[in-house]
């Protein structure tokens, strides 16, 4: 009986260590996390749809857990909006563009988030 108890303890501890190691690896070495900067200044509808399509691909990777969208920042010359929960692509597609392009604001955001991916119209 003592031998069985020792075997079960060893087996239980081994499986626990295996699961904890797996969770730590997936947590810290799993998927890359990025911030997405979206220039929401005015642009034609067809170009905005291209921005939304690119975002949709990133969002899909986020849903498949191949990429983590850490935050999404919408900005223009009239202000900015920080979203910690990534919006669905349909929500972004239905939103309007407004304001002027602000190269200075874009530089500030790129400096604050050097690993961020910038999505903008290509006017």
mmCIF file with all atom_site columns, C-alpha atoms in Angstrom:
data_model
loop_
_atom_site.group_PDB
_atom_site.id
_atom_site.type_symbol
_atom_site.label_atom_id
_atom_site.label_alt_id
_atom_site.label_comp_id
_atom_site.label_asym_id
_atom_site.label_entity_id
_atom_site.label_seq_id
_atom_site.pdbx_PDB_ins_code
_atom_site.Cartn_x
_atom_site.Cartn_y
_atom_site.Cartn_z
_atom_site.occupancy
_atom_site.B_iso_or_equiv
_atom_site.pdbx_formal_charge
_atom_site.auth_seq_id
_atom_site.auth_comp_id
_atom_site.auth_asym_id
_atom_site.auth_atom_id
_atom_site.pdbx_PDB_model_num
ATOM 1   C CA . UNK A 1 1   ? 0.000   0.000  0.000   1.00 0.00 ? 1   UNK A CA 1
ATOM 2   C CA . UNK A 1 2   ? 2.851   2.365  0.794   1.00 0.00 ? 2   UNK A CA 1
ATOM 3   C CA . UNK A 1 3   ? 4.389   1.748  -2.630  1.00 0.00 ? 3   UNK A CA 1
ATOM 4   C CA . UNK A 1 4   ? 1.077   2.524  -4.362  1.00 0.00 ? 4   UNK A CA 1
ATOM 5   C CA . UNK A 1 5   ? 0.712   5.758  -2.399  1.00 0.00 ? 5   UNK A CA 1
ATOM 6   C CA . UNK A 1 6   ? 4.235   6.835  -3.344  1.00 0.00 ? 6   UNK A CA 1
ATOM 7   C CA . UNK A 1 7   ? 3.580   5.984  -7.001  1.00 0.00 ? 7   UNK A CA 1
ATOM 8   C CA . UNK A 1 8   ? 0.321   7.950  -7.043  1.00 0.00 ? 8   UNK A CA 1
ATOM 9   C CA . UNK A 1 9   ? 1.993   10.947 -5.352  1.00 0.00 ? 9   UNK A CA 1
ATOM 10  C CA . UNK A 1 10  ? 4.854   10.909 -7.837  1.00 0.00 ? 10  UNK A CA 1
ATOM 11  C CA . UNK A 1 11  ? 2.482   10.562 -10.769 1.00 0.00 ? 11  UNK A CA 1
ATOM 12  C CA . UNK A 1 12  ? 0.226   13.335 -9.454  1.00 0.00 ? 12  UNK A CA 1
ATOM 13  C CA . UNK A 1 13  ? 3.119   15.713 -8.866  1.00 0.00 ? 13  UNK A CA 1
ATOM 14  C CA . UNK A 1 14  ? 4.562   14.947 -12.310 1.00 0.00 ? 14  UNK A CA 1
ATOM 15  C CA . UNK A 1 15  ? 1.281   15.719 -14.061 1.00 0.00 ? 15  UNK A CA 1
ATOM 16  C CA . UNK A 1 16  ? 0.830   18.889 -12.007 1.00 0.00 ? 16  UNK A CA 1
ATOM 17  C CA . UNK A 1 17  ? 4.336   20.061 -12.906 1.00 0.00 ? 17  UNK A CA 1
ATOM 18  C CA . UNK A 1 18  ? 3.682   19.217 -16.556 1.00 0.00 ? 18  UNK A CA 1
ATOM 19  C CA . UNK A 1 19  ? 0.438   21.234 -16.609 1.00 0.00 ? 19  UNK A CA 1
ATOM 20  C CA . UNK A 1 20  ? 1.959   24.221 -14.804 1.00 0.00 ? 20  UNK A CA 1
ATOM 21  C CA . UNK A 1 21  ? 4.923   24.243 -17.200 1.00 0.00 ? 21  UNK A CA 1
ATOM 22  C CA . UNK A 1 22  ? 2.571   24.115 -20.186 1.00 0.00 ? 22  UNK A CA 1
ATOM 23  C CA . UNK A 1 23  ? 0.481   26.991 -18.873 1.00 0.00 ? 23  UNK A CA 1
ATOM 24  C CA . UNK A 1 24  ? 3.576   29.100 -18.190 1.00 0.00 ? 24  UNK A CA 1
ATOM 25  C CA . UNK A 1 25  ? 4.948   28.458 -21.670 1.00 0.00 ? 25  UNK A CA 1
ATOM 26  C CA . UNK A 1 26  ? 1.657   29.355 -23.333 1.00 0.00 ? 26  UNK A CA 1
ATOM 27  C CA . UNK A 1 27  ? 1.293   32.467 -21.168 1.00 0.00 ? 27  UNK A CA 1
ATOM 28  C CA . UNK A 1 28  ? 4.761   33.928 -21.611 1.00 0.00 ? 28  UNK A CA 1
ATOM 29  C CA . UNK A 1 29  ? 6.058   32.480 -24.860 1.00 0.00 ? 29  UNK A CA 1
ATOM 30  C CA . UNK A 1 30  ? 2.756   32.013 -26.626 1.00 0.00 ? 30  UNK A CA 1
ATOM 31  C CA . UNK A 1 31  ? 1.401   34.596 -28.975 1.00 0.00 ? 31  UNK A CA 1
ATOM 32  C CA . UNK A 1 32  ? 2.790   38.008 -29.783 1.00 0.00 ? 32  UNK A CA 1
ATOM 33  C CA . UNK A 1 33  ? 0.878   40.996 -28.407 1.00 0.00 ? 33  UNK A CA 1
ATOM 34  C CA . UNK A 1 34  ? 0.539   44.158 -30.475 1.00 0.00 ? 34  UNK A CA 1
ATOM 35  C CA . UNK A 1 35  ? -1.131  47.533 -30.300 1.00 0.00 ? 35  UNK A CA 1
ATOM 36  C CA . UNK A 1 36  ? -2.966  48.695 -33.420 1.00 0.00 ? 36  UNK A CA 1
ATOM 37  C CA . UNK A 1 37  ? -2.963  52.391 -34.302 1.00 0.00 ? 37  UNK A CA 1
ATOM 38  C CA . UNK A 1 38  ? -5.776  53.320 -36.677 1.00 0.00 ? 38  UNK A CA 1
ATOM 39  C CA . UNK A 1 39  ? -5.700  56.737 -38.306 1.00 0.00 ? 39  UNK A CA 1
ATOM 40  C CA . UNK A 1 40  ? -9.363  57.631 -38.378 1.00 0.00 ? 40  UNK A CA 1
ATOM 41  C CA . UNK A 1 41  ? -8.942  60.922 -40.235 1.00 0.00 ? 41  UNK A CA 1
ATOM 42  C CA . UNK A 1 42  ? -11.213 61.482 -43.199 1.00 0.00 ? 42  UNK A CA 1
ATOM 43  C CA . UNK A 1 43  ? -10.651 59.265 -46.239 1.00 0.00 ? 43  UNK A CA 1
ATOM 44  C CA . UNK A 1 44  ? -12.806 57.920 -49.078 1.00 0.00 ? 44  UNK A CA 1
ATOM 45  C CA . UNK A 1 45  ? -15.038 54.949 -48.292 1.00 0.00 ? 45  UNK A CA 1
ATOM 46  C CA . UNK A 1 46  ? -13.144 52.525 -50.529 1.00 0.00 ? 46  UNK A CA 1
ATOM 47  C CA . UNK A 1 47  ? -9.857  53.312 -48.798 1.00 0.00 ? 47  UNK A CA 1
ATOM 48  C CA . UNK A 1 48  ? -11.461 53.052 -45.358 1.00 0.00 ? 48  UNK A CA 1
ATOM 49  C CA . UNK A 1 49  ? -12.737 49.609 -46.336 1.00 0.00 ? 49  UNK A CA 1
ATOM 50  C CA . UNK A 1 50  ? -9.129  48.575 -47.082 1.00 0.00 ? 50  UNK A CA 1
ATOM 51  C CA . UNK A 1 51  ? -8.127  49.709 -43.587 1.00 0.00 ? 51  UNK A CA 1
ATOM 52  C CA . UNK A 1 52  ? -11.037 47.719 -42.147 1.00 0.00 ? 52  UNK A CA 1
ATOM 53  C CA . UNK A 1 53  ? -10.044 44.667 -44.211 1.00 0.00 ? 53  UNK A CA 1
ATOM 54  C CA . UNK A 1 54  ? -6.485  44.765 -42.857 1.00 0.00 ? 54  UNK A CA 1
ATOM 55  C CA . UNK A 1 55  ? -7.836  45.170 -39.324 1.00 0.00 ? 55  UNK A CA 1
ATOM 56  C CA . UNK A 1 56  ? -10.231 42.285 -39.962 1.00 0.00 ? 56  UNK A CA 1
ATOM 57  C CA . UNK A 1 57  ? -7.281  39.996 -40.751 1.00 0.00 ? 57  UNK A CA 1
ATOM 58  C CA . UNK A 1 58  ? -5.574  41.006 -37.501 1.00 0.00 ? 58  UNK A CA 1
ATOM 59  C CA . UNK A 1 59  ? -8.830  40.522 -35.593 1.00 0.00 ? 59  UNK A CA 1
ATOM 60  C CA . UNK A 1 60  ? -9.253  37.057 -37.091 1.00 0.00 ? 60  UNK A CA 1
ATOM 61  C CA . UNK A 1 61  ? -5.749  36.094 -35.924 1.00 0.00 ? 61  UNK A CA 1
ATOM 62  C CA . UNK A 1 62  ? -6.722  37.436 -32.495 1.00 0.00 ? 62  UNK A CA 1
ATOM 63  C CA . UNK A 1 63  ? -9.840  35.241 -32.466 1.00 0.00 ? 63  UNK A CA 1
ATOM 64  C CA . UNK A 1 64  ? -7.736  32.209 -33.458 1.00 0.00 ? 64  UNK A CA 1
ATOM 65  C CA . UNK A 1 65  ? -5.314  33.018 -30.615 1.00 0.00 ? 65  UNK A CA 1
ATOM 66  C CA . UNK A 1 66  ? -2.360  33.393 -32.971 1.00 0.00 ? 66  UNK A CA 1
ATOM 67  C CA . UNK A 1 67  ? -2.019  37.068 -32.045 1.00 0.00 ? 67  UNK A CA 1
ATOM 68  C CA . UNK A 1 68  ? -3.133  39.197 -29.113 1.00 0.00 ? 68  UNK A CA 1
ATOM 69  C CA . UNK A 1 69  ? -4.538  42.627 -29.859 1.00 0.00 ? 69  UNK A CA 1
ATOM 70  C CA . UNK A 1 70  ? -3.390  44.312 -26.682 1.00 0.00 ? 70  UNK A CA 1
ATOM 71  C CA . UNK A 1 71  ? -5.172  47.566 -27.479 1.00 0.00 ? 71  UNK A CA 1
ATOM 72  C CA . UNK A 1 72  ? -6.585  49.498 -30.406 1.00 0.00 ? 72  UNK A CA 1
ATOM 73  C CA . UNK A 1 73  ? -6.091  53.253 -30.646 1.00 0.00 ? 73  UNK A CA 1
ATOM 74  C CA . UNK A 1 74  ? -8.268  55.254 -33.036 1.00 0.00 ? 74  UNK A CA 1
ATOM 75  C CA . UNK A 1 75  ? -6.949  58.757 -33.682 1.00 0.00 ? 75  UNK A CA 1
ATOM 76  C CA . UNK A 1 76  ? -7.314  61.826 -35.864 1.00 0.00 ? 76  UNK A CA 1
ATOM 77  C CA . UNK A 1 77  ? -6.651  65.555 -35.517 1.00 0.00 ? 77  UNK A CA 1
ATOM 78  C CA . UNK A 1 78  ? -9.812  65.830 -33.387 1.00 0.00 ? 78  UNK A CA 1
ATOM 79  C CA . UNK A 1 79  ? -8.756  63.348 -30.714 1.00 0.00 ? 79  UNK A CA 1
ATOM 80  C CA . UNK A 1 80  ? -8.074  59.738 -29.933 1.00 0.00 ? 80  UNK A CA 1
ATOM 81  C CA . UNK A 1 81  ? -9.828  56.770 -28.422 1.00 0.00 ? 81  UNK A CA 1
ATOM 82  C CA . UNK A 1 82  ? -8.042  53.943 -26.563 1.00 0.00 ? 82  UNK A CA 1
ATOM 83  C CA . UNK A 1 83  ? -9.860  50.607 -26.705 1.00 0.00 ? 83  UNK A CA 1
ATOM 84  C CA . UNK A 1 84  ? -8.596  47.801 -24.475 1.00 0.00 ? 84  UNK A CA 1
ATOM 85  C CA . UNK A 1 85  ? -11.172 45.411 -25.949 1.00 0.00 ? 85  UNK A CA 1
ATOM 86  C CA . UNK A 1 86  ? -10.658 45.143 -29.725 1.00 0.00 ? 86  UNK A CA 1
ATOM 87  C CA . UNK A 1 87  ? -13.793 46.169 -31.634 1.00 0.00 ? 87  UNK A CA 1
ATOM 88  C CA . UNK A 1 88  ? -15.300 43.773 -34.121 1.00 0.00 ? 88  UNK A CA 1
ATOM 89  C CA . UNK A 1 89  ? -14.468 44.592 -37.751 1.00 0.00 ? 89  UNK A CA 1
ATOM 90  C CA . UNK A 1 90  ? -18.150 45.269 -38.513 1.00 0.00 ? 90  UNK A CA 1
ATOM 91  C CA . UNK A 1 91  ? -18.206 47.971 -35.835 1.00 0.00 ? 91  UNK A CA 1
ATOM 92  C CA . UNK A 1 92  ? -15.116 49.573 -37.312 1.00 0.00 ? 92  UNK A CA 1
ATOM 93  C CA . UNK A 1 93  ? -16.558 49.345 -40.840 1.00 0.00 ? 93  UNK A CA 1
ATOM 94  C CA . UNK A 1 94  ? -19.709 51.174 -39.764 1.00 0.00 ? 94  UNK A CA 1
ATOM 95  C CA . UNK A 1 95  ? -17.844 53.971 -38.027 1.00 0.00 ? 95  UNK A CA 1
ATOM 96  C CA . UNK A 1 96  ? -17.175 57.169 -39.902 1.00 0.00 ? 96  UNK A CA 1
ATOM 97  C CA . UNK A 1 97  ? -13.901 58.891 -40.589 1.00 0.00 ? 97  UNK A CA 1
ATOM 98  C CA . UNK A 1 98  ? -13.493 62.499 -39.537 1.00 0.00 ? 98  UNK A CA 1
ATOM 99  C CA . UNK A 1 99  ? -10.932 65.228 -39.039 1.00 0.00 ? 99  UNK A CA 1
ATOM 100 C CA . UNK A 1 100 ? -7.627  65.765 -40.749 1.00 0.00 ? 100 UNK A CA 1
ATOM 101 C CA . UNK A 1 101 ? -4.554  63.639 -40.776 1.00 0.00 ? 101 UNK A CA 1
ATOM 102 C CA . UNK A 1 102 ? -2.202  64.631 -37.960 1.00 0.00 ? 102 UNK A CA 1
ATOM 103 C CA . UNK A 1 103 ? 1.388   63.635 -38.751 1.00 0.00 ? 103 UNK A CA 1
ATOM 104 C CA . UNK A 1 104 ? 2.546   65.072 -35.402 1.00 0.00 ? 104 UNK A CA 1
ATOM 105 C CA . UNK A 1 105 ? 0.035   62.985 -33.431 1.00 0.00 ? 105 UNK A CA 1
ATOM 106 C CA . UNK A 1 106 ? 1.005   59.932 -35.483 1.00 0.00 ? 106 UNK A CA 1
ATOM 107 C CA . UNK A 1 107 ? 4.697   60.465 -34.620 1.00 0.00 ? 107 UNK A CA 1
ATOM 108 C CA . UNK A 1 108 ? 3.849   60.818 -30.922 1.00 0.00 ? 108 UNK A CA 1
ATOM 109 C CA . UNK A 1 109 ? 1.834   57.597 -30.919 1.00 0.00 ? 109 UNK A CA 1
ATOM 110 C CA . UNK A 1 110 ? 4.520   55.721 -32.855 1.00 0.00 ? 110 UNK A CA 1
ATOM 111 C CA . UNK A 1 111 ? 7.096   56.899 -30.300 1.00 0.00 ? 111 UNK A CA 1
ATOM 112 C CA . UNK A 1 112 ? 4.854   55.782 -27.417 1.00 0.00 ? 112 UNK A CA 1
ATOM 113 C CA . UNK A 1 113 ? 4.099   52.430 -29.046 1.00 0.00 ? 113 UNK A CA 1
ATOM 114 C CA . UNK A 1 114 ? 7.181   51.463 -31.108 1.00 0.00 ? 114 UNK A CA 1
ATOM 115 C CA . UNK A 1 115 ? 5.945   47.914 -31.761 1.00 0.00 ? 115 UNK A CA 1
ATOM 116 C CA . UNK A 1 116 ? 2.478   49.057 -32.867 1.00 0.00 ? 116 UNK A CA 1
ATOM 117 C CA . UNK A 1 117 ? 1.047   48.399 -36.293 1.00 0.00 ? 117 UNK A CA 1
ATOM 118 C CA . UNK A 1 118 ? -0.277  51.509 -38.041 1.00 0.00 ? 118 UNK A CA 1
ATOM 119 C CA . UNK A 1 119 ? -3.348  51.285 -40.273 1.00 0.00 ? 119 UNK A CA 1
ATOM 120 C CA . UNK A 1 120 ? -4.166  54.338 -42.364 1.00 0.00 ? 120 UNK A CA 1
ATOM 121 C CA . UNK A 1 121 ? -5.694  55.404 -45.658 1.00 0.00 ? 121 UNK A CA 1
ATOM 122 C CA . UNK A 1 122 ? -3.246  55.732 -48.509 1.00 0.00 ? 122 UNK A CA 1
ATOM 123 C CA . UNK A 1 123 ? -4.474  59.001 -49.986 1.00 0.00 ? 123 UNK A CA 1
#
